[in-house]
Amino acid sequence: MIFNRYEWRLVLRVIYLFITVTATAFVLVKGSYHYLIISVPAVIYCVLSLIRFQQKAQQEVSQFVESIHYRDFSRHFDVRRAPEELKPLRKGFNDINTTFKLISRERETQYYYLQKILELVDTGILSYDEETGETGWINEAFKKLLGIPYLKSIHSLEKREEALYRDIIKLKPGDSNIATISRNQQLVKILVTASLLRSEGKMYKLIAFQNVSEALDETESKAWQKLLSVMTHEIMNSVAPISSLADTLKNRLKSPEIAESPMSSQLEDLELGIDTIKKRSEGLLKFTESYRNLNKITKLDLEKVLVCDLFENLNNLMLPSLEKKNIELDVILRDPSVAIEVDINLIEQVLINLLVNAIEAVKDQKEPVITLSAETTANNKIILKIADNGIGMPPELLDKIFIPFFSTRKTGSGIGLSLCKQIMLLHKGSIKVQSVEGTGSAFLLQFN
């Protein structure tokens, strides 16, 4: 075994101490007490030298431990000016500090990357201490999705979104649930997923929030299309023969041999009943045929259209109806060069349907106003907006108005908004509604 310089110095001190103690013991045994004047101070000197040697090392260790305690890894121990016996110790401390700084830098880099990833993802992230409710991670996607700039505790969410707060608290790790919240007078469906995370001896609940409104709308639309396809097929197959048979029976009753027979007067009620069956069958066929339009639109004839031209055509088309009912139409377009790539015939149909609904909503207002506007969002998406100051709608109707067969008007067929939604989905866009009962409504068409 090869000793280093520090170890040699320590061994020599121990040897000197052993020699002086042995010499003192020899003097005492021989009775030569006058030699104690030399041997005793030599023993004391060796002991004190060994103690000082250890104290220096202990002080160095204490200073190093203190720097570690306060996480001061920038401290440098001077090796060149240190005593020979402390140079290896200080060099070891510097090596440890360098390793700690490297580990700390790697952790900071990982933390920075994690923060950037959390800020870039569209999924909202929230973590909170299960015991205290104090929040940890909160990314920008969560703040934008829920419209909350700051959240100190998960319990603070109860005042803003009570239903969502209850869902989060009840949600078990590994489970997920779809919650509905209201943002900017719009209903937004959110997929909420929970998991557990242990950090520094604490248990955190990690919640992910994902906006699934568009995905659910598309899935729901496809489901309705399949249902309507089956229903219209079965209804038309069943009703068409009834209508044909009723028509045949009615013509038979009008034949000369029956019309001129003595029984003709008694067949009037029968003719009336058959006529009623025929009319109702034809009405049901027309009603069913109208819903087949939802499944007919499968391909788009896309072209780039200026929004200003689209609004002008719409204004010219609807102007007679608006003037007749004294309804004011405001067109707001800050940038005349805004253009969208659409199937112009289908989009015009959507805008006409929405304007007709707006006219119906404002017809009883003292100063009816409909506003048609367009804007470009920060992420370069174009939104067309049709707003009115009509009667508005209660919150419970906002997620039902796009369902086929559903209508708030007695004479409505429930097909208009359903058709609008399908056309927007075909354009890879979306249609949203904002409404306050007694104030008015606004429909937003978003094009990607």
JSON list of N, CA, C and O in Angstrom, two decimals, residues 17-27 43:
[
{"chain": "A", "resi": 17, "resn": "LEU", "atom": "N", "xyz": [4.61, 10.47, 18.64]},
{"chain": "A", "resi": 17, "resn": "LEU", "atom": "CA", "xyz": [3.87, 10.37, 19.90]},
{"chain": "A", "resi": 17, "resn": "LEU", "atom": "C", "xyz": [4.21, 9.05, 20.60]},
{"chain": "A", "resi": 17, "resn": "LEU", "atom": "O", "xyz": [4.40, 9.02, 21.83]},
{"chain": "A", "resi": 18, "resn": "PHE", "atom": "N", "xyz": [4.28, 7.98, 19.84]},
{"chain": "A", "resi": 18, "resn": "PHE", "atom": "CA", "xyz": [4.59, 6.67, 20.42]},
{"chain": "A", "resi": 18, "resn": "PHE", "atom": "C", "xyz": [5.99, 6.68, 21.04]},
{"chain": "A", "resi": 18, "resn": "PHE", "atom": "O", "xyz": [6.21, 6.15, 22.14]},
{"chain": "A", "resi": 19, "resn": "ILE", "atom": "N", "xyz": [6.96, 7.30, 20.32]},
{"chain": "A", "resi": 19, "resn": "ILE", "atom": "CA", "xyz": [8.35, 7.34, 20.81]},
{"chain": "A", "resi": 19, "resn": "ILE", "atom": "C", "xyz": [8.43, 8.15, 22.10]},
{"chain": "A", "resi": 19, "resn": "ILE", "atom": "O", "xyz": [9.07, 7.73, 23.09]},
{"chain": "A", "resi": 20, "resn": "THR", "atom": "N", "xyz": [7.80, 9.32, 22.13]},
{"chain": "A", "resi": 20, "resn": "THR", "atom": "CA", "xyz": [7.88, 10.17, 23.32]},
{"chain": "A", "resi": 20, "resn": "THR", "atom": "C", "xyz": [7.19, 9.52, 24.51]},
{"chain": "A", "resi": 20, "resn": "THR", "atom": "O", "xyz": [7.67, 9.60, 25.65]},
{"chain": "A", "resi": 21, "resn": "VAL", "atom": "N", "xyz": [6.05, 8.89, 24.28]},
{"chain": "A", "resi": 21, "resn": "VAL", "atom": "CA", "xyz": [5.34, 8.22, 25.38]},
{"chain": "A", "resi": 21, "resn": "VAL", "atom": "C", "xyz": [6.18, 7.04, 25.89]},
{"chain": "A", "resi": 21, "resn": "VAL", "atom": "O", "xyz": [6.30, 6.81, 27.10]},
{"chain": "A", "resi": 22, "resn": "THR", "atom": "N", "xyz": [6.82, 6.30, 24.98]},
{"chain": "A", "resi": 22, "resn": "THR", "atom": "CA", "xyz": [7.67, 5.17, 25.37]},
{"chain": "A", "resi": 22, "resn": "THR", "atom": "C", "xyz": [8.87, 5.65, 26.18]},
{"chain": "A", "resi": 22, "resn": "THR", "atom": "O", "xyz": [9.25, 5.05, 27.22]},
{"chain": "A", "resi": 23, "resn": "ALA", "atom": "N", "xyz": [9.46, 6.75, 25.73]},
{"chain": "A", "resi": 23, "resn": "ALA", "atom": "CA", "xyz": [10.62, 7.31, 26.44]},
{"chain": "A", "resi": 23, "resn": "ALA", "atom": "C", "xyz": [10.24, 7.77, 27.84]},
{"chain": "A", "resi": 23, "resn": "ALA", "atom": "O", "xyz": [10.98, 7.54, 28.82]},
{"chain": "A", "resi": 24, "resn": "THR", "atom": "N", "xyz": [9.11, 8.41, 27.96]},
{"chain": "A", "resi": 24, "resn": "THR", "atom": "CA", "xyz": [8.64, 8.87, 29.28]},
{"chain": "A", "resi": 24, "resn": "THR", "atom": "C", "xyz": [8.39, 7.69, 30.21]},
{"chain": "A", "resi": 24, "resn": "THR", "atom": "O", "xyz": [8.74, 7.72, 31.41]},
{"chain": "A", "resi": 25, "resn": "ALA", "atom": "N", "xyz": [7.75, 6.64, 29.68]},
{"chain": "A", "resi": 25, "resn": "ALA", "atom": "CA", "xyz": [7.51, 5.44, 30.50]},
{"chain": "A", "resi": 25, "resn": "ALA", "atom": "C", "xyz": [8.83, 4.79, 30.94]},
{"chain": "A", "resi": 25, "resn": "ALA", "atom": "O", "xyz": [8.97, 4.33, 32.08]},
{"chain": "A", "resi": 26, "resn": "PHE", "atom": "N", "xyz": [9.83, 4.77, 30.05]},
{"chain": "A", "resi": 26, "resn": "PHE", "atom": "CA", "xyz": [11.15, 4.20, 30.38]},
{"chain": "A", "resi": 26, "resn": "PHE", "atom": "C", "xyz": [11.81, 5.01, 31.49]},
{"chain": "A", "resi": 26, "resn": "PHE", "atom": "O", "xyz": [12.42, 4.44, 32.42]},
{"chain": "A", "resi": 27, "resn": "VAL", "atom": "N", "xyz": [11.70, 6.34, 31.39]},
{"chain": "A", "resi": 27, "resn": "VAL", "atom": "CA", "xyz": [12.28, 7.21, 32.42]},
{"chain": "A", "resi": 27, "resn": "VAL", "atom": "C", "xyz": [11.65, 6.95, 33.77]},
{"chain": "A", "resi": 27, "resn": "VAL", "atom": "O", "xyz": [12.32, 6.89, 34.82]},
{"chain": "A", "resi": 43, "resn": "VAL", "atom": "N", "xyz": [5.94, 14.86, 24.90]},
{"chain": "A", "resi": 43, "resn": "VAL", "atom": "CA", "xyz": [4.65, 14.16, 24.77]},
{"chain": "A", "resi": 43, "resn": "VAL", "atom": "C", "xyz": [3.52, 15.15, 24.55]},
{"chain": "A", "resi": 43, "resn": "VAL", "atom": "O", "xyz": [2.66, 14.99, 23.69]}
]
